[in-house]
Short mmCIF file of C-alpha atoms in Angstrom, two decimals:
data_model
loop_
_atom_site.label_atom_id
_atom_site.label_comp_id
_atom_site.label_asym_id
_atom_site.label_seq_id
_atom_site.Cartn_x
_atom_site.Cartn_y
_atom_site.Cartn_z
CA UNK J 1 6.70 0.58 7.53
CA UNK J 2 10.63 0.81 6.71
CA UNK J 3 12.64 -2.02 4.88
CA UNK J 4 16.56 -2.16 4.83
CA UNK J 5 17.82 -1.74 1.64
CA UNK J 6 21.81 -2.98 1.18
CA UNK J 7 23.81 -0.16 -0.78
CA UNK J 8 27.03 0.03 -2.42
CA UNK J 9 29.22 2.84 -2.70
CA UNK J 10 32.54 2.07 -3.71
CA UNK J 11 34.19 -0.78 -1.71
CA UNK J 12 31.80 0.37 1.15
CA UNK J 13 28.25 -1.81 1.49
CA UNK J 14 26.15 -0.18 4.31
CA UNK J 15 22.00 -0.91 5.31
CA UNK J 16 19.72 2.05 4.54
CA UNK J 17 16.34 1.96 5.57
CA UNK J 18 14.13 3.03 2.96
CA UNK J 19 10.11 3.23 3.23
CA UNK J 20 7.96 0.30 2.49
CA UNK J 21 4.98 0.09 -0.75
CA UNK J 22 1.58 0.83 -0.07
CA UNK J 23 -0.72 1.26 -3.20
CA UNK J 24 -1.63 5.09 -2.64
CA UNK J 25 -5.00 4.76 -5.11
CA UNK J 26 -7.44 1.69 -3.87
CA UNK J 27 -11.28 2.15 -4.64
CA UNK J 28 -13.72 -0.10 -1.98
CA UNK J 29 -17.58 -0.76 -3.14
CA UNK J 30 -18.40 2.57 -1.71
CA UNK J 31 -16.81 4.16 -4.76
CA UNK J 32 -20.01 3.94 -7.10
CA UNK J 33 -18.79 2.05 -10.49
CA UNK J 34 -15.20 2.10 -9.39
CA UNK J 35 -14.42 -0.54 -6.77
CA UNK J 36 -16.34 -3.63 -5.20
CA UNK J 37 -14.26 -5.01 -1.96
CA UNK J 38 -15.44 -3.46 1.37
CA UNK J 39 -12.49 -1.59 3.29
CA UNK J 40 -12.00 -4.02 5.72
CA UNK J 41 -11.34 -7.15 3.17
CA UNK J 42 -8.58 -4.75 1.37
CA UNK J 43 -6.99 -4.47 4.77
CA UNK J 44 -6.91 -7.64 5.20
CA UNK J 45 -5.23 -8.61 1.76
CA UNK J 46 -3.00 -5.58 2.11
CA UNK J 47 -1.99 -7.75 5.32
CA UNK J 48 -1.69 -11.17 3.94
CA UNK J 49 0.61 -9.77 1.57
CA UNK J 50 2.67 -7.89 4.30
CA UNK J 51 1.73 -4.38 3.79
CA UNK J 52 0.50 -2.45 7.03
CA UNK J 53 -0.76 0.38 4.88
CA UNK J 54 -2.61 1.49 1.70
CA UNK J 55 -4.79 4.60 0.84
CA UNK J 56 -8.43 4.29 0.49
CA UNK J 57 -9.27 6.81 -2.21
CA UNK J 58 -12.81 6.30 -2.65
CA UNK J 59 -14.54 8.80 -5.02
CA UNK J 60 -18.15 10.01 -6.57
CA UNK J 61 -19.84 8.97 -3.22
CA UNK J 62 -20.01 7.42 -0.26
CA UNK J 63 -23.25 5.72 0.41
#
């Protein structure tokens, strides 16, 4: 997951690829009190949006 980023450094311009955005704290309903989306819809959204990655940091428990 890289984009190209154009930089500037004095009269020079040159492409740098630079690492994409993934939201690094997502909660699904298995988080008790905390989230309510099941995994596989937030990977889905995270794809409609043109992510290919985000962190599933569910906490307290997972049943």
């Amino acid at each position: 997951m890289f984009e190209s980023l154009s930089v500037r450094t004095g009269s020079r311009v040159r492409e740098v690829r630079v690492p994409g955005f993934a939201h690094l704290h997502t909660v699904s309903g298995f988080s008790l009190r905390y989230g309510a989306s099941h995994p596989e819809r937030l990977a889905e959204r995270a794809a409609e949006r043109g992510m290919d990655a985000l962190a599933l940091t569910d906490r307290d428990t997972l049943a």
